[in-house]
Amino acid sequence: MVPVRQIICTFALMMKHFRVFFLRLAAVLLSAEASAQTLSVSPVEATRGGQVTLTVNMSQPSGASALQFCLLLPEGFTVNDDDCRVKQSAAGHVLSVTRMDNGHHLFVLYSTDLQLMTEGALLSVPVDIADDAAEGSGRLYSVCSSGRDAVSTQISPADFSITLHDSATRMDACAAEGTGSQTIYNLNGQRLSKPQKGLNVIGGRLVLRGCQ
């Protein structure tokens, strides 16, 4: 007859292996769910000295009722915290925006009655752009969501490109700096004291002066 103690030890060992198996299975399932959910911002094209509105989108929310993420923008970009707005896919949710160090911002979306988010645009984030802002990329990181079961799901970080153009005022200034003491004519051959809007002949070259 097998001793009772040996039976108990064997059963305990089996339970331990089952526990490890189920923990690994849960990790795989959570990882699959995390990879399905994505947060993104469309590529940005804007003008220095102006403003642009970022739209934060979510695909396959998978029953998310709350979301938090951090936003990092290049130097020269300033988020208008008070003007950030919840869009249709997060209707009924409360938005909290916290400005952190080094231009980072923490966004938290939650619903007091656990309403679920839907796929599409979640937030609009207006951003002021300085005259000397440089091109670069933005990043959404530390992204996680949770559902009605309060289980947290990690979502992969996302980068988005930022392309900037000079404003008309900046082009005017550059054109003025380039004239120096050179002779300026319009396209009719009339001499000018300063460049006019549109095409000018400056020093024998065609120069476009920005139009506001």
C-alpha positions as a Markdown table, in Angstrom:
| # | Residue | x | y | z |
|---|---|---|---|---|
| 1 | Met | 0.0 | 0.0 | 0.0 |
| 2 | Val | 1.3 | 3.5 | -0.9 |
| 3 | Pro | 1.9 | 5.6 | 2.2 |
| 4 | Val | -0.5 | 8.4 | 2.8 |
| 5 | Arg | 2.4 | 10.9 | 3.1 |
| 6 | Gln | 3.7 | 9.9 | -0.4 |
| 7 | Ile | 0.2 | 10.4 | -1.9 |
| 8 | Ile | -0.1 | 13.8 | -0.3 |
| 9 | Cys | 3.4 | 14.8 | -1.6 |
| 10 | Thr | 2.6 | 13.6 | -5.1 |
| 11 | Phe | -0.7 | 15.5 | -5.1 |
| 12 | Ala | 1.0 | 18.7 | -3.9 |
| 13 | Leu | 3.6 | 18.4 | -6.6 |
| 14 | Met | 0.9 | 17.9 | -9.3 |
| 15 | Met | -0.9 | 21.0 | -8.0 |
| 16 | Lys | 2.3 | 23.0 | -8.1 |
| 17 | His | 2.9 | 22.0 | -11.8 |
| 18 | Phe | -0.8 | 22.9 | -12.6 |
| 19 | Arg | -0.4 | 26.3 | -10.9 |
| 20 | Val | 2.7 | 27.1 | -13.0 |
| 21 | Phe | 0.9 | 25.9 | -16.2 |
| 22 | Phe | -2.1 | 28.1 | -15.6 |
| 23 | Leu | 0.0 | 31.1 | -14.7 |
| 24 | Arg | 1.9 | 30.8 | -17.9 |
| 25 | Leu | -1.3 | 30.3 | -19.8 |
| 26 | Ala | -2.7 | 33.5 | -18.3 |
| 27 | Ala | 0.4 | 35.4 | -19.2 |
| 28 | Val | 0.1 | 34.3 | -22.8 |
| 29 | Leu | -3.5 | 35.3 | -23.0 |
| 30 | Leu | -2.8 | 38.7 | -21.5 |
| 31 | Ser | 0.1 | 39.2 | -23.9 |
| 32 | Ala | -2.2 | 38.3 | -26.8 |
| 33 | Glu | -4.8 | 40.8 | -25.6 |
| 34 | Ala | -2.1 | 43.5 | -25.1 |
| 35 | Ser | -0.8 | 43.0 | -28.7 |
| 36 | Ala | -4.4 | 43.4 | -30.1 |
| 37 | Gln | -4.9 | 46.8 | -28.5 |
| 38 | Thr | -3.0 | 49.7 | -30.0 |
| 39 | Leu | -2.8 | 53.4 | -29.4 |
| 40 | Ser | -1.7 | 55.8 | -32.1 |
| 41 | Val | -1.4 | 59.4 | -33.4 |
| 42 | Ser | -1.5 | 60.1 | -37.1 |
| 43 | Pro | 1.7 | 61.7 | -38.6 |
| 44 | Val | 1.8 | 65.4 | -37.9 |
| 45 | Glu | 2.4 | 68.1 | -40.5 |
| 46 | Ala | 2.3 | 71.7 | -39.1 |
| 47 | Thr | 3.7 | 75.2 | -39.3 |
| 48 | Arg | 6.3 | 76.7 | -36.9 |
| 49 | Gly | 4.7 | 79.4 | -34.8 |
| 50 | Gly | 1.3 | 77.9 | -35.3 |
| 51 | Gln | -0.9 | 75.3 | -33.6 |
| 52 | Val | -1.8 | 71.7 | -34.4 |
| 53 | Thr | -4.3 | 69.3 | -32.9 |
| 54 | Leu | -3.1 | 65.7 | -32.3 |
| 55 | Thr | -5.8 | 63.0 | -32.4 |
| 56 | Val | -5.2 | 60.0 | -30.2 |
| 57 | Asn | -6.8 | 56.8 | -31.7 |
| 58 | Met | -7.4 | 53.4 | -30.2 |
| 59 | Ser | -8.0 | 50.2 | -32.1 |
| 60 | Gln | -9.5 | 47.0 | -30.7 |
| 61 | Pro | -10.3 | 48.4 | -27.2 |
| 62 | Ser | -11.3 | 44.9 | -26.0 |
| 63 | Gly | -13.6 | 46.1 | -23.3 |
| 64 | Ala | -11.4 | 48.9 | -22.0 |
| 65 | Ser | -13.2 | 51.3 | -19.6 |
| 66 | Ala | -10.1 | 53.2 | -18.4 |
| 67 | Leu | -6.8 | 54.2 | -20.1 |
| 68 | Gln | -3.6 | 56.0 | -19.1 |
| 69 | Phe | -0.6 | 57.0 | -21.2 |
| 70 | Cys | 2.3 | 59.4 | -21.3 |
| 71 | Leu | 2.9 | 61.8 | -24.2 |
| 72 | Leu | 6.4 | 63.1 | -25.1 |
| 73 | Leu | 6.9 | 65.8 | -27.7 |
| 74 | Pro | 10.1 | 67.5 | -29.0 |
| 75 | Glu | 11.3 | 70.7 | -27.5 |
| 76 | Gly | 9.3 | 73.7 | -28.7 |
| 77 | Phe | 6.0 | 72.0 | -28.5 |
| 78 | Thr | 3.5 | 72.9 | -25.7 |
| 79 | Val | 0.4 | 71.0 | -24.9 |
| 80 | Asn | -2.7 | 73.2 | -24.1 |
| 81 | Asp | -3.8 | 71.1 | -21.1 |
| 82 | Asp | -7.1 | 72.9 | -20.5 |
| 83 | Asp | -8.2 | 72.6 | -24.2 |
| 84 | Cys | -7.8 | 68.8 | -24.5 |
| 85 | Arg | -11.1 | 67.2 | -25.3 |
| 86 | Val | -12.7 | 63.7 | -25.2 |
| 87 | Lys | -13.9 | 62.5 | -28.6 |
| 88 | Gln | -16.7 | 60.2 | -29.6 |
| 89 | Ser | -15.0 | 56.9 | -28.9 |
| 90 | Ala | -14.5 | 57.9 | -25.3 |
| 91 | Ala | -17.8 | 59.7 | -24.8 |
| 92 | Gly | -18.9 | 59.7 | -21.1 |
| 93 | His | -15.3 | 59.4 | -19.8 |
| 94 | Val | -13.5 | 61.8 | -17.6 |
| 95 | Leu | -10.1 | 63.2 | -18.8 |
| 96 | Ser | -7.3 | 64.2 | -16.5 |
| 97 | Val | -4.1 | 65.8 | -17.9 |
| 98 | Thr | -1.0 | 66.2 | -15.7 |
| 99 | Arg | 2.1 | 68.2 | -16.8 |
| 100 | Met | 5.3 | 66.4 | -15.7 |
| 101 | Asp | 9.0 | 67.3 | -16.0 |
| 102 | Asn | 10.8 | 67.7 | -19.3 |
| 103 | Gly | 7.7 | 68.2 | -21.4 |
| 104 | His | 6.1 | 64.9 | -20.6 |
| 105 | His | 2.3 | 64.7 | -20.0 |
| 106 | Leu | 0.3 | 62.1 | -18.2 |
| 107 | Phe | -3.2 | 61.4 | -19.6 |
| 108 | Val | -5.8 | 59.4 | -17.7 |
| 109 | Leu | -9.3 | 58.5 | -19.1 |
| 110 | Tyr | -11.8 | 56.8 | -16.8 |
| 111 | Ser | -15.6 | 56.3 | -16.5 |
| 112 | Thr | -17.3 | 56.4 | -13.1 |
| 113 | Asp | -20.0 | 54.0 | -14.3 |
| 114 | Leu | -17.5 | 51.8 | -16.2 |
| 115 | Gln | -18.6 | 52.7 | -19.7 |
| 116 | Leu | -16.5 | 50.9 | -22.4 |
| 117 | Met | -14.5 | 52.7 | -25.0 |
| 118 | Thr | -15.1 | 52.1 | -28.7 |
| 119 | Glu | -12.6 | 51.9 | -31.6 |
| 120 | Gly | -11.6 | 55.2 | -33.1 |
| 121 | Ala | -10.7 | 58.7 | -31.9 |
| 122 | Leu | -10.4 | 59.0 | -28.2 |
| 123 | Leu | -8.8 | 62.5 | -27.6 |
| 124 | Ser | -8.0 | 65.7 | -29.3 |
| 125 | Val | -4.8 | 67.4 | -28.0 |
| 126 | Pro | -4.1 | 71.0 | -29.1 |
| 127 | Val | -0.4 | 71.8 | -29.2 |
| 128 | Asp | 1.3 | 75.2 | -29.7 |
| 129 | Ile | 4.5 | 75.2 | -31.8 |
| 130 | Ala | 7.3 | 77.6 | -31.2 |
| 131 | Asp | 9.0 | 79.6 | -34.1 |
| 132 | Asp | 12.3 | 77.7 | -33.5 |
| 133 | Ala | 10.8 | 74.2 | -32.9 |
| 134 | Ala | 12.7 | 71.4 | -34.6 |
| 135 | Glu | 11.3 | 68.4 | -36.5 |
| 136 | Gly | 11.4 | 65.1 | -34.7 |
| 137 | Ser | 9.0 | 62.5 | -33.4 |
| 138 | Gly | 6.4 | 62.2 | -30.7 |
| 139 | Arg | 5.9 | 59.1 | -28.5 |
| 140 | Leu | 3.1 | 57.5 | -26.5 |
| 141 | Tyr | 4.5 | 55.4 | -23.7 |
| 142 | Ser | 3.6 | 53.8 | -20.4 |
| 143 | Val | 0.3 | 52.8 | -22.0 |
| 144 | Cys | -2.2 | 50.6 | -20.1 |
| 145 | Ser | -5.9 | 50.0 | -20.1 |
| 146 | Ser | -8.3 | 48.2 | -17.7 |
| 147 | Gly | -11.8 | 46.9 | -18.0 |
| 148 | Arg | -14.8 | 46.3 | -15.8 |
| 149 | Asp | -12.9 | 43.4 | -14.2 |
| 150 | Ala | -10.1 | 45.8 | -13.1 |
| 151 | Val | -7.5 | 43.7 | -14.9 |
| 152 | Ser | -4.7 | 45.9 | -16.3 |
| 153 | Thr | -3.5 | 45.4 | -19.9 |
| 154 | Gln | -0.2 | 46.7 | -21.1 |
| 155 | Ile | -0.2 | 48.3 | -24.5 |
| 156 | Ser | 2.9 | 48.7 | -26.7 |
| 157 | Pro | 4.4 | 52.3 | -27.0 |
| 158 | Ala | 3.8 | 54.1 | -30.3 |
| 159 | Asp | 5.9 | 56.7 | -32.1 |
| 160 | Phe | 4.6 | 59.3 | -34.7 |
| 161 | Ser | 6.4 | 61.6 | -37.0 |
| 162 | Ile | 6.4 | 65.4 | -36.9 |
| 163 | Thr | 7.1 | 67.5 | -40.1 |
| 164 | Leu | 7.3 | 71.2 | -39.7 |
| 165 | His | 7.2 | 74.1 | -42.3 |
| 166 | Asp | 8.2 | 77.7 | -41.9 |
| 167 | Ser | 5.4 | 80.2 | -41.5 |
| 168 | Ala | 4.8 | 83.0 | -44.1 |
| 169 | Thr | 6.2 | 85.5 | -41.6 |
| 170 | Arg | 9.4 | 83.5 | -41.2 |
| 171 | Met | 9.8 | 83.2 | -45.0 |
| 172 | Asp | 9.4 | 87.0 | -45.4 |
| 173 | Ala | 12.1 | 87.5 | -42.8 |
| 174 | Cys | 14.5 | 85.1 | -44.6 |
| 175 | Ala | 13.8 | 86.8 | -48.0 |
| 176 | Ala | 14.4 | 90.2 | -46.5 |
| 177 | Glu | 17.7 | 89.0 | -45.0 |
| 178 | Gly | 18.8 | 87.7 | -48.3 |
| 179 | Thr | 18.3 | 90.9 | -50.3 |
| 180 | Gly | 21.1 | 92.9 | -48.6 |
| 181 | Ser | 22.1 | 95.8 | -50.9 |
| 182 | Gln | 21.1 | 93.9 | -54.1 |
| 183 | Thr | 18.8 | 95.6 | -56.6 |
| 184 | Ile | 15.2 | 94.5 | -56.5 |
| 185 | Tyr | 12.8 | 94.4 | -59.5 |
| 186 | Asn | 9.3 | 93.1 | -60.1 |
| 187 | Leu | 8.4 | 90.9 | -63.1 |
| 188 | Asn | 7.6 | 94.0 | -65.1 |
| 189 | Gly | 11.2 | 95.2 | -64.8 |
| 190 | Gln | 10.2 | 98.1 | -62.3 |
| 191 | Arg | 12.7 | 98.8 | -59.6 |
| 192 | Leu | 11.5 | 98.3 | -56.0 |
| 193 | Ser | 12.7 | 99.6 | -52.7 |
| 194 | Lys | 11.8 | 96.3 | -51.0 |
| 195 | Pro | 10.5 | 92.9 | -52.0 |
| 196 | Gln | 6.8 | 92.7 | -52.7 |
| 197 | Lys | 4.5 | 89.7 | -52.2 |
| 198 | Gly | 5.0 | 87.0 | -54.8 |
| 199 | Leu | 7.9 | 86.8 | -57.3 |
| 200 | Asn | 10.7 | 89.3 | -57.2 |
| 201 | Val | 14.0 | 89.6 | -59.2 |
| 202 | Ile | 16.7 | 90.1 | -56.6 |
| 203 | Gly | 20.3 | 90.2 | -57.7 |
| 204 | Gly | 19.4 | 88.6 | -61.0 |
| 205 | Arg | 17.5 | 85.7 | -59.3 |
| 206 | Leu | 13.9 | 84.9 | -58.9 |
| 207 | Val | 12.9 | 85.0 | -55.2 |
| 208 | Leu | 9.4 | 84.1 | -53.9 |
| 209 | Arg | 8.3 | 86.3 | -51.0 |
| 210 | Gly | 5.8 | 84.5 | -48.7 |
| 211 | Cys | 2.2 | 85.7 | -48.9 |
| 212 | Gln | 0.2 | 86.0 | -45.7 |
